[in-house]
Short mmCIF file of C-alpha atoms and ligand atoms in Angstrom, two decimals:
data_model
loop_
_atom_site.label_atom_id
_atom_site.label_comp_id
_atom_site.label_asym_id
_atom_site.label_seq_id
_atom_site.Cartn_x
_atom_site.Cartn_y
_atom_site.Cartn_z
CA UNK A 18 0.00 0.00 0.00
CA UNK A 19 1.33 3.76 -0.70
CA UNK A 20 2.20 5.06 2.64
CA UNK A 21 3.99 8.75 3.16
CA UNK A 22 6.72 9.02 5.64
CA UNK A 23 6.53 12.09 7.94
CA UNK A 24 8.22 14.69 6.31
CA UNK A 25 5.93 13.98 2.79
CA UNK A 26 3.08 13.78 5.30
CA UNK A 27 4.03 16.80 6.67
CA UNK A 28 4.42 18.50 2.90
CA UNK A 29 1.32 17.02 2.51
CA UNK A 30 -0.49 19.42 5.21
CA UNK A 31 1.62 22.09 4.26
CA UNK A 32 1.63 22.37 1.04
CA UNK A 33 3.79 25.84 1.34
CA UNK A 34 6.80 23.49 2.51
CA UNK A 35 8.81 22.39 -0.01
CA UNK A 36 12.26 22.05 -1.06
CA UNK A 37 12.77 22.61 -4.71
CA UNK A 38 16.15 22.56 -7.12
CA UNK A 39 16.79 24.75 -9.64
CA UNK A 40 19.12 23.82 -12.43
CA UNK A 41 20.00 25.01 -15.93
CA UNK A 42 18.87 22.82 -18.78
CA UNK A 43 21.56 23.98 -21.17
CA UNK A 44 25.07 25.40 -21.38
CA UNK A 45 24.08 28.04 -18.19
CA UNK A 46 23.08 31.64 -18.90
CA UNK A 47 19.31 30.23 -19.07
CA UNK A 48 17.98 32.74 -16.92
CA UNK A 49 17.65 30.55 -13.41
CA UNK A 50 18.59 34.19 -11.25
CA UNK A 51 15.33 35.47 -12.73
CA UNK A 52 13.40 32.25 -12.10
CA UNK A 53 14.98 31.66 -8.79
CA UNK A 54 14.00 35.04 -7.68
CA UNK A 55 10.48 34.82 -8.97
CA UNK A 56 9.98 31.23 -6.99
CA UNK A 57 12.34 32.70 -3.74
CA UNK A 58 8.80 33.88 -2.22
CA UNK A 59 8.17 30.57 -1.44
CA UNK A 60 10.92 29.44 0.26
CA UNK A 61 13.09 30.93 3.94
CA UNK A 62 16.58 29.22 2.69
CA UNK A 63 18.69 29.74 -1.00
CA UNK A 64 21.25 27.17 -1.13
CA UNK A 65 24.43 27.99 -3.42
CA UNK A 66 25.89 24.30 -3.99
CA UNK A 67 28.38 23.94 -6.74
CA UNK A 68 30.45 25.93 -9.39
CA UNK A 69 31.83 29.60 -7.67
CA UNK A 70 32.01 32.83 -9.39
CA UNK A 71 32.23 31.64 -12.78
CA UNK A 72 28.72 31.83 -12.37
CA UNK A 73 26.29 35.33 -12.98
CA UNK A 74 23.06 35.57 -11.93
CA UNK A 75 21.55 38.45 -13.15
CA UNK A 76 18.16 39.76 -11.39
CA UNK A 77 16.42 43.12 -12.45
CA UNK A 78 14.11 44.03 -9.73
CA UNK A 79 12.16 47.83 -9.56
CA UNK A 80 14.59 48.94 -12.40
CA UNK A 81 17.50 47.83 -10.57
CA UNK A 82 20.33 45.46 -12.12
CA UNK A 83 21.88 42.98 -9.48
CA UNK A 84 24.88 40.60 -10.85
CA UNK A 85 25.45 38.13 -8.43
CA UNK A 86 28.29 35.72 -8.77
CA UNK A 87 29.11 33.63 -5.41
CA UNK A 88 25.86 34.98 -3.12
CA UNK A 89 22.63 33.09 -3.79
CA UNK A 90 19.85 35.63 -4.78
CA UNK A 91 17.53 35.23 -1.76
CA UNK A 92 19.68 38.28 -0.53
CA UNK A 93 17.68 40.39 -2.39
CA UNK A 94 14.79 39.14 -0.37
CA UNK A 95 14.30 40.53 3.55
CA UNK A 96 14.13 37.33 5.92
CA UNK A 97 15.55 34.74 3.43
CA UNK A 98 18.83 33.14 4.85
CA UNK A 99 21.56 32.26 1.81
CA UNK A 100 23.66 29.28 2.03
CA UNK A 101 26.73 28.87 -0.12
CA UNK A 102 26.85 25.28 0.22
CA UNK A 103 30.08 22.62 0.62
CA UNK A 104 30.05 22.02 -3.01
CA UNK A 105 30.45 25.60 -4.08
CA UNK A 106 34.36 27.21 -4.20
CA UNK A 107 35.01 30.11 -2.99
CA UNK A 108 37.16 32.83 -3.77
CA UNK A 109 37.74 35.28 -0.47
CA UNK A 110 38.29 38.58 -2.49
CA UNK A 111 35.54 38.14 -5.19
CA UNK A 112 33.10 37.70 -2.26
CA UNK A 113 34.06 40.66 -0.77
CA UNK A 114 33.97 42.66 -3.86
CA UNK A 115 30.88 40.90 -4.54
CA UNK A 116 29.19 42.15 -1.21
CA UNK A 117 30.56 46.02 -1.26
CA UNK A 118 28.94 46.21 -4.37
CA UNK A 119 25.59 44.76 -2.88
CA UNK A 120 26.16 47.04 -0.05
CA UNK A 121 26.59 50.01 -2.69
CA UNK A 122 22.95 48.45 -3.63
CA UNK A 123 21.56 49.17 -0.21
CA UNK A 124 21.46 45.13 -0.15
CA UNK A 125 22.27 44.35 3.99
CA UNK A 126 24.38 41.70 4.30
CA UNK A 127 25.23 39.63 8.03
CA UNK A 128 26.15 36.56 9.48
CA UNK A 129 21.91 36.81 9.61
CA UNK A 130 21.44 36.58 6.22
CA UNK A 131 24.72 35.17 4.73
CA UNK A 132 26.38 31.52 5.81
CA UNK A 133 28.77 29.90 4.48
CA UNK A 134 30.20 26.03 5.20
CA UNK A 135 33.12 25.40 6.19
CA UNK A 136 33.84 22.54 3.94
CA UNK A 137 33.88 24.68 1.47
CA UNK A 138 36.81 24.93 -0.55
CA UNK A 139 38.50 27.96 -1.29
CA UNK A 140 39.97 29.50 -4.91
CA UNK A 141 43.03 31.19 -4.31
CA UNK A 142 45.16 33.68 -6.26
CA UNK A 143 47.37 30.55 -7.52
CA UNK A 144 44.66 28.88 -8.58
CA UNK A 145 43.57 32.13 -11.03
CA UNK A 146 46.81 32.45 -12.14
CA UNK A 147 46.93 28.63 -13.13
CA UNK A 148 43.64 28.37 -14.92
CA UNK A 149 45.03 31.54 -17.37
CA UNK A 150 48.26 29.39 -17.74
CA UNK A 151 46.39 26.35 -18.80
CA UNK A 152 44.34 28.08 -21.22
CA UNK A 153 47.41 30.24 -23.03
CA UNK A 154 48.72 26.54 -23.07
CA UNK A 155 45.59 24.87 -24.84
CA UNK A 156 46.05 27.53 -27.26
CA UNK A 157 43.24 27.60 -29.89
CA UNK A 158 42.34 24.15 -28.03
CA UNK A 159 41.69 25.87 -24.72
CA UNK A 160 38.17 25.73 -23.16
CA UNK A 161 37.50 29.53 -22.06
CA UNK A 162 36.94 29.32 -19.40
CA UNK A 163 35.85 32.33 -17.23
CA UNK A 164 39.28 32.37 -15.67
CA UNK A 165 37.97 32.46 -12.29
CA UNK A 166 40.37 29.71 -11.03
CA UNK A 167 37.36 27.00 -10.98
CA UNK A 168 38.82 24.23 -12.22
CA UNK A 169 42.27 24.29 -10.55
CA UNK A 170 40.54 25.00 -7.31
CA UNK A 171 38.27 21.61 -7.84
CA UNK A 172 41.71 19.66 -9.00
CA UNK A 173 43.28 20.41 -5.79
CA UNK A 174 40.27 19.80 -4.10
CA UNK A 175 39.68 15.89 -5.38
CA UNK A 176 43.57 15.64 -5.57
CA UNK A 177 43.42 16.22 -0.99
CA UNK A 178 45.68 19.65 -1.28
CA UNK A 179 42.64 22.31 -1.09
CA UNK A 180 41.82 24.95 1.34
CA UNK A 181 38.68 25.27 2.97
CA UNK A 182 36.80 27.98 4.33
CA UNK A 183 37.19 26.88 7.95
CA UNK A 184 40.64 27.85 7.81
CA UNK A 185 39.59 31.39 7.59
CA UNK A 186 38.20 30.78 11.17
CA UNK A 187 41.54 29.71 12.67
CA UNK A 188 44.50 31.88 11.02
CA UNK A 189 47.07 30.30 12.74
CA UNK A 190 46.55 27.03 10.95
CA UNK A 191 45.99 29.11 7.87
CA UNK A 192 48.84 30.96 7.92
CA UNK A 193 50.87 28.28 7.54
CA UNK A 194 49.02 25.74 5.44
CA UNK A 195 48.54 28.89 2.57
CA UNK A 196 52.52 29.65 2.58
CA UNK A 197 52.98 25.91 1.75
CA UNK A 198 50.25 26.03 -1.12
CA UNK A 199 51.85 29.43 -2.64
CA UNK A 200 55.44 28.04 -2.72
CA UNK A 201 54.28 24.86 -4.01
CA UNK A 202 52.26 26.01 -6.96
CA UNK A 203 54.61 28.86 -8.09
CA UNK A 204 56.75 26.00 -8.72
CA UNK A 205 54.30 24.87 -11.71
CA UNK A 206 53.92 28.77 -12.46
CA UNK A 207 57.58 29.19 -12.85
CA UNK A 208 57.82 25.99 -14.94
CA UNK A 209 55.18 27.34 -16.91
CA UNK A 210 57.16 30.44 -17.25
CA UNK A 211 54.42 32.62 -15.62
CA UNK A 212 54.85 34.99 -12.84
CA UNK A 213 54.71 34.08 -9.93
CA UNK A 214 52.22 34.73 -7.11
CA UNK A 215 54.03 37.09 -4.36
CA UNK A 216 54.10 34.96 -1.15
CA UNK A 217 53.67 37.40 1.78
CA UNK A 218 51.46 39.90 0.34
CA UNK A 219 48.87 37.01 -0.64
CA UNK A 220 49.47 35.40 2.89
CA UNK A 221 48.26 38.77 4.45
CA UNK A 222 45.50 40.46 2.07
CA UNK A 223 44.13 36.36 2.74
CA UNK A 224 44.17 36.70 6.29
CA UNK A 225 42.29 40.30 6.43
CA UNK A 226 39.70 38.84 4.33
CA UNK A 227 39.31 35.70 6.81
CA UNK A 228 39.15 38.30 9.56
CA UNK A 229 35.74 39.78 7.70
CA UNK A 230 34.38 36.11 6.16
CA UNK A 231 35.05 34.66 9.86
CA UNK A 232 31.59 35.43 11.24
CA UNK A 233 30.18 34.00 8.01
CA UNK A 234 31.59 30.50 8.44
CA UNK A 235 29.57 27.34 9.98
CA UNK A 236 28.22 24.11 9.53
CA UNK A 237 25.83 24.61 6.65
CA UNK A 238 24.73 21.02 6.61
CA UNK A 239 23.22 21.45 10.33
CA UNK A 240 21.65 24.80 9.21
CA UNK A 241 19.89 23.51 6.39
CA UNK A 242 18.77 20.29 8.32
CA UNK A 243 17.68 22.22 11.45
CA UNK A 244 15.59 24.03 8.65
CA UNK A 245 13.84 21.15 7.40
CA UNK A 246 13.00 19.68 10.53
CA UNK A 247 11.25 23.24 11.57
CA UNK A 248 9.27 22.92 8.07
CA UNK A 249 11.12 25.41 6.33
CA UNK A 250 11.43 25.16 2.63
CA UNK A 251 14.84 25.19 0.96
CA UNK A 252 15.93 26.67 -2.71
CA UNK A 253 18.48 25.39 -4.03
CA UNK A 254 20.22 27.81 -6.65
CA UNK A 255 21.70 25.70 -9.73
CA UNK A 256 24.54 27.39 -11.13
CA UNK A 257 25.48 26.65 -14.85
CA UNK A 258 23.93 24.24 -16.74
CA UNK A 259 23.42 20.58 -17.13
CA UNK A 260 26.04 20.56 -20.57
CA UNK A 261 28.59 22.11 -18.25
CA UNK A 262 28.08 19.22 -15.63
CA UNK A 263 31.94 17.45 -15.27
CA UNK A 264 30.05 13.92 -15.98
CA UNK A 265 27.29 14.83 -18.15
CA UNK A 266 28.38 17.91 -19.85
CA UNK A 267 30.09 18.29 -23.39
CA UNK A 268 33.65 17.00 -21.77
CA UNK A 269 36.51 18.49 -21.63
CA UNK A 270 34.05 21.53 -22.33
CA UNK A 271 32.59 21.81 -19.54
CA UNK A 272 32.66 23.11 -15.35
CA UNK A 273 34.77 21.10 -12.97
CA UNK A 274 31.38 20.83 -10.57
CA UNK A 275 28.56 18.82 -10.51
CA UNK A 276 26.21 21.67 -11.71
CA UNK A 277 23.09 19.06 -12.41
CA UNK A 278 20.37 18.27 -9.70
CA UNK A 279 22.30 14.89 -7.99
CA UNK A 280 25.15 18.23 -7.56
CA UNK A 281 22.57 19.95 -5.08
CA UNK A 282 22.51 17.16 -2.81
CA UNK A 283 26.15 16.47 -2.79
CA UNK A 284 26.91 20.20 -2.56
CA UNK A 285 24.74 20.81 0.54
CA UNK A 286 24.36 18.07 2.72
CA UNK A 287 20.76 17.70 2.05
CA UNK A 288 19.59 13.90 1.13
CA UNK A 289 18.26 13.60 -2.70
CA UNK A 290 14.86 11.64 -0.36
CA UNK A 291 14.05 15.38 1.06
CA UNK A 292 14.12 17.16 -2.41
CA UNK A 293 10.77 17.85 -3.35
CA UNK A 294 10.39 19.82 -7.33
CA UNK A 295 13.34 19.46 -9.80
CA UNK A 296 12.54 22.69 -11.93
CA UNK A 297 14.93 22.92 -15.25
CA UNK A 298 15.00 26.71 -16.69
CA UNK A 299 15.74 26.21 -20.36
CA UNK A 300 15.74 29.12 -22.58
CA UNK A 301 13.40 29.41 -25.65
CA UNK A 302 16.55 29.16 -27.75
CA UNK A 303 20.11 27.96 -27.24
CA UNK A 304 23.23 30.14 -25.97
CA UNK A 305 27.01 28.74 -25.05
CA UNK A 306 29.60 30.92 -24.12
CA UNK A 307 33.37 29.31 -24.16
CA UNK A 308 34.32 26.73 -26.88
CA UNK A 309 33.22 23.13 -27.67
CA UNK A 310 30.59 21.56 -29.96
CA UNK A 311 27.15 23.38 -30.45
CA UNK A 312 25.16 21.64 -32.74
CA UNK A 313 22.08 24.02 -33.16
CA UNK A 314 24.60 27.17 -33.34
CA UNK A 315 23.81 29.54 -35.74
CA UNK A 316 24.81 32.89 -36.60
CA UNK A 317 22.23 35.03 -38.03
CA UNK A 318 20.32 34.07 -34.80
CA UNK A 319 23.19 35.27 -32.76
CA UNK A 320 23.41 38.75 -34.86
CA UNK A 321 19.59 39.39 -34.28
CA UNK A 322 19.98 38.92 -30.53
CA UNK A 323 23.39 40.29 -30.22
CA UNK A 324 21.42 43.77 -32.17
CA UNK A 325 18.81 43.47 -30.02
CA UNK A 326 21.52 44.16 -27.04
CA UNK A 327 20.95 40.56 -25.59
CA UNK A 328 23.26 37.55 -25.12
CA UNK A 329 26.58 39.00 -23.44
CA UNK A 330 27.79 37.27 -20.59
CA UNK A 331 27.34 38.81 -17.33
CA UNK A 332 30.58 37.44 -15.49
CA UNK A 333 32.80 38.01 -18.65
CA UNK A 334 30.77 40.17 -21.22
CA UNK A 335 31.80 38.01 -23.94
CA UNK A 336 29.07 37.76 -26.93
CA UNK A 337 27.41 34.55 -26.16
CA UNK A 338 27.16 31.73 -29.32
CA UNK A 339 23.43 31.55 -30.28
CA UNK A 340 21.41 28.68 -32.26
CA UNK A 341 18.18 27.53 -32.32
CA UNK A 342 16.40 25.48 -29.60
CA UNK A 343 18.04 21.90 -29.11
CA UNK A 344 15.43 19.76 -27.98
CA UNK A 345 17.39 17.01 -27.83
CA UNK A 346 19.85 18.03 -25.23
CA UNK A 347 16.83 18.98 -22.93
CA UNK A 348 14.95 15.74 -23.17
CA UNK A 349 18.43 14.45 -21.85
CA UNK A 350 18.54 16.73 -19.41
CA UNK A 351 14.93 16.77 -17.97
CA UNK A 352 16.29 12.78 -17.66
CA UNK A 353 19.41 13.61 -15.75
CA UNK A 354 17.92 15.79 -13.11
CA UNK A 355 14.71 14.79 -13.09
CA UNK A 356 13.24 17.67 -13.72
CA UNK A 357 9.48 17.82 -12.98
CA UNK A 358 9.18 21.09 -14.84
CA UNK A 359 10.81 23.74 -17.24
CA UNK A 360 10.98 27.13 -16.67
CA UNK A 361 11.14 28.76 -20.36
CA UNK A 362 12.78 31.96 -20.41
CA UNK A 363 13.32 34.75 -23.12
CA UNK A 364 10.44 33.81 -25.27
CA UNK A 365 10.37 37.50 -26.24
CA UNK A 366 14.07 36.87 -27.72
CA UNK A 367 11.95 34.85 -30.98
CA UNK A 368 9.03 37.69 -31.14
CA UNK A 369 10.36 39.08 -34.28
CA UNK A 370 10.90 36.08 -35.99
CA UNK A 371 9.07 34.78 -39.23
CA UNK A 372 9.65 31.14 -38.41
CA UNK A 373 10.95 29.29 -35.55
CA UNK A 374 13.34 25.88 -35.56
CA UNK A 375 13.34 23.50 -33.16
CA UNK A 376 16.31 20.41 -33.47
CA UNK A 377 14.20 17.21 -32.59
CA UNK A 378 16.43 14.60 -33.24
CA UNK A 379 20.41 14.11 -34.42
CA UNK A 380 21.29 11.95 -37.66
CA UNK A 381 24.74 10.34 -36.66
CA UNK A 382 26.24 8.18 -39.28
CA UNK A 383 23.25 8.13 -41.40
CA UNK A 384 21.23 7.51 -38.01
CA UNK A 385 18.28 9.15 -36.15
CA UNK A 386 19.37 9.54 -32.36
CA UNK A 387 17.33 10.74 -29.65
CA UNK A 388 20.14 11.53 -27.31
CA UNK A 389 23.54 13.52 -27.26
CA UNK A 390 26.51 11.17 -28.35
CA UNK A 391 29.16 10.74 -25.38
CA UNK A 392 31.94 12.73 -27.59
CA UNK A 393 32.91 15.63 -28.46
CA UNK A 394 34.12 14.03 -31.77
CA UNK A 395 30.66 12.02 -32.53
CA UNK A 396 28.30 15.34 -31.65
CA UNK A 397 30.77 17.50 -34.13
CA UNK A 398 29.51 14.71 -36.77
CA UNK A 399 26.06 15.48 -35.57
CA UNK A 400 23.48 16.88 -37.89
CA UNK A 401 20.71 18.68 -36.49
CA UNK A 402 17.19 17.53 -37.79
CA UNK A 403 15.00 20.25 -37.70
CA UNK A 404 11.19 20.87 -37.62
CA UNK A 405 9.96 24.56 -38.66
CA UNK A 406 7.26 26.63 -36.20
CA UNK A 407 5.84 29.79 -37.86
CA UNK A 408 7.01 32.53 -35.35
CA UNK A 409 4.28 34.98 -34.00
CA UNK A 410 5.94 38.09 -35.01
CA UNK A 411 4.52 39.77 -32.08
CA UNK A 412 5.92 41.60 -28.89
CA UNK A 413 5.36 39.74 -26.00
CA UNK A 414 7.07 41.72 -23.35
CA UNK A 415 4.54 43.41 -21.94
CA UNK A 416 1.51 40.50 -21.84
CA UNK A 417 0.75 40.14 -18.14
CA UNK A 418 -1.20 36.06 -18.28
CA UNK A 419 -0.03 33.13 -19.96
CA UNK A 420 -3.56 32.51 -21.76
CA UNK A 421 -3.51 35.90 -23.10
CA UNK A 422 -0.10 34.76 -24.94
CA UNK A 423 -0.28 34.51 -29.26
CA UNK A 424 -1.52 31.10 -30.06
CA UNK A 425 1.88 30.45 -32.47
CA UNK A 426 3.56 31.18 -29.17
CA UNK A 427 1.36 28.40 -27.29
CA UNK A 428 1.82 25.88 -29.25
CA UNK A 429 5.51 26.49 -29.64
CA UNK A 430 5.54 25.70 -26.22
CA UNK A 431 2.96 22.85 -26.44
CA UNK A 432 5.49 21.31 -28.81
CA UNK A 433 8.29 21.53 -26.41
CA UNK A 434 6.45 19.63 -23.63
CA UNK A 435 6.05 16.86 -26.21
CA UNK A 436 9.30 16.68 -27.23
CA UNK A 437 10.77 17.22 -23.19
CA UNK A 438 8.75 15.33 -21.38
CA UNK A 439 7.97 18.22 -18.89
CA UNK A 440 5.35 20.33 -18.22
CA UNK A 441 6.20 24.25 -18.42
CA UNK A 442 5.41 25.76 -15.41
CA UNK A 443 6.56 29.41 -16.12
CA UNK A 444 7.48 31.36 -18.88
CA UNK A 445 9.73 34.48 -19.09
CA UNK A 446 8.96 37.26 -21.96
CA UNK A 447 11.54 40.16 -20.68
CA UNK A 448 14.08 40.65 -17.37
CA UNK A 449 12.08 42.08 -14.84
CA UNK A 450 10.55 39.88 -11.87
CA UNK A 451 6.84 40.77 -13.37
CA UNK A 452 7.83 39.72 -16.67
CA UNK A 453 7.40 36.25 -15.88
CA UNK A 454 4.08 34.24 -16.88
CA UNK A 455 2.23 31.33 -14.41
CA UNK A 456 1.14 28.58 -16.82
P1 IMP B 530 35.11 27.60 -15.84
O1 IMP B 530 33.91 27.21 -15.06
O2 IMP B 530 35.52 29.04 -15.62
O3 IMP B 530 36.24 26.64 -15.65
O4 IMP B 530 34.75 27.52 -17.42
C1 IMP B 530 34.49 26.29 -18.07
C2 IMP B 530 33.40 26.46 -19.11
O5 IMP B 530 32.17 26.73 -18.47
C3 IMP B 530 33.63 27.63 -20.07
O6 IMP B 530 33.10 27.28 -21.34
C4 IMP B 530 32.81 28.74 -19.46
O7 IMP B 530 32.44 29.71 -20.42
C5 IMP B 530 31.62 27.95 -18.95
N1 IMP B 530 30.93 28.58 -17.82
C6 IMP B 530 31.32 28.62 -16.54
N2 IMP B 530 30.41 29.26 -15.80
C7 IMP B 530 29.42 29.61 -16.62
C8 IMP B 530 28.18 30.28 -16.41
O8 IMP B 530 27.79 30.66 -15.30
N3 IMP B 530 27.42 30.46 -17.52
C9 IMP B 530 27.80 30.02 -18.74
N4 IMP B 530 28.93 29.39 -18.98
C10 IMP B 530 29.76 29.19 -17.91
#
């Protein structure tokens, strides 16, 4: 006989209580910081729980732009407690920069509102300076990445040599432990031939930002649990997208985190049993910024949204590759992270469009495929197979319900829960928070 255990009986009676993940259904940059502020009412904690400030979130609330990078968006909210999560890494000075320019915001920000686990691992000036080395090495091989020091800082990590963020709690274990690290990778910088990182002066500016992160620091996987068990309902924040994930991404083109939905559980402490919603924000179209195979990439697509002032990254700037809608790669990915729903954002991007592609399937060696190919090598051979919408040539930015939407536009969307799997649960036409349609 079904049965519910206590905490779904317990969802069950409350039916405001529940803890939902949000992840990106593409290559990232599919709009979740708009979605995940639109659903944040809902829910008392925002859990950061992989990737680090690679990732930018961009919210536009009242006319005002926020970028966030490391802090999860809830601290927008009053009364919403962030979590940046074991999984995420963390780099000291871009969090501080990233809060003074919150502050300049009149966003508060306190031990109240902001925690931070201290099995976190940290991203260190070495571990900047490496990623840039790496790339000039790959040459026109090189992944571009966003040069934050992400994937050096998850190498050392899974290789036992990393930092974490409870070491900015105790200095004098710090001290010591960060001296070692420095001298030990400016040996591969000087081998690389590239300067080196200056020992004392990144010792010190690291321990004056411990001094202010300090108060921050705790044991986010008792926070979040003590949460649950008082019926609070938990957010977690994806960050990138699921063809960025290290295991099910585009490899060696991808993240070095876990950025799909199993990621939020390992990133946070928070068993995949008390996850609730999988929401997967997909854009209405297809963006990638950094290299590696796109198979639905298309120019004159990227020139109309690059002239209508949209698609540049918000962490780099960099013109972001655009193609048509690959509904292939999110059938995959609604499988990976078993995603109950998709978010669809920038529908407006299409409005001015006479007809509309969407990829449905791949021909691979003369084959149809349903599913991505494991290589980089077999998806270059990839040809896209398409099917043709008429576009609705209408401007949908400022319609304010989802039935009062174009009926081309509808059944664009239709199609795509046929072709997912996945209902669509919301629908973005434009940035703001009220530009965001309940189906
Ligand atoms: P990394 O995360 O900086 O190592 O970059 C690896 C790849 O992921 C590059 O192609 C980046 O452009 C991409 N990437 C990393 N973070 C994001 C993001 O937040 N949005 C989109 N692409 C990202």
């Amino acid at each position: 006989m079904f049965q519910l255990n206590q905490r779904q009986c317990a969802a069950f009676l409350n039916s405001e209580m529940s803890n939902t993940i949000v992840v990106g259904a593409q290559w990232g940059d599919e709009g979740k910081g708009k979605i995940i502020d639109f659903i944040t009412d809902k829910s008392d904690l925002v859990v950061r729980a992989a990737g680090g400030s690679n990732a930018g979130h961009t919210v536009i609330n009242n006319g005002q732009k926020y970028i966030l990078h490391l802090i999860p968006s809830g601290i927008l909210w009053e009364n919403k407690l962030c979590v940046i999560g074991n999984g995420v890494v963390i780099d000291p000075f871009g969090l501080l920069e990233e809060m003074a320019k919150l502050r300049s915001q009149g966003v508060k920000i306190s031990p109240e509102n902001l925690v931070i686990s201290e099995t976190a691992h940290l991203v260190m000036p070495y571990h900047k300076a490496l990623d840039r080395a790496r790339e000039a090495k790959l040459g026109d091989k090189k992944i571009g990445t966003t040069g934050r020091g992400i994937g050096p800082a998850y190498a050392d990590k899974i290789e036992r040599g990393g930092l974490r963020a409870v070491l900015l709690t105790q200095p004098e274990v710090l001290e010591p432990e960060l001296r070692d690290r420095i001298i030990r990778h400016n040996e591969t910088l000087a081998a690389a031939g590239v300067e080196e990182v200056p020992v004392e002066e990144t010792v010190k500016a690291v321990l004056d930002a411990a001094a202010i992160l300090a108060p921050h620091i705790t044991n986010t996987v008792v926070v979040c649990h003590e949460a649950i068990q008082a019926g609070k309902s938990l957010l977690f924040e994806g960050a990138q997208g699921t063809y960025l994930d290290i295991d099910h991404g585009t490899y060696p083109f991808v993240t070095s985190s876990s950025t799909t939905s199993g990621g939020a559980c390992t990133g946070s402490g928070v068993p995949p049993r008390m996850i609730d919603k999988v929401v997967a924000v997909c854009k209405a179209y297809t963006t990638r910024v950094g290299s590696g195979p796109f198979i639905t990439e298309n120019d004159a697509i990227g020139d109309m949204l690059h002239n209508m002032g949209r698609e540049f990254g918000a962490t780099t700037g960099r013109a972001r590759r655009c193609g048509w809608l690959d509904a292939v790669l999110v059938r995959y990915a609604v499988m990976i992270n078993g995603a109950d729903e998709l978010a669809i954002t920038n529908l407006d991007g299409l409005d001015g469009l006479e007809t509309i592609d969407i990829c449905t399937a791949y021909k691979l060696r003369g084959k149809v495929i349903q599913y991505p190919p494991s290589t980089v090598a077999d998806i270059e051979l990839c040809e896209p197979i398409y099917e043709t919408h008429q576009g609705w040539k209408q401007d949908l930015s400022q319609i304010k319900k989802f039935a009062d939407l174009p009926p081309l536009a509808k059944a664009y969307l239709k199609r795509l829960e046929v072709l997912t799997g996945a209902r669509i649960s919301l629908v973005g036409i434009g940035p703001d928070r009220e530009q965001t349609l309940t189906v």
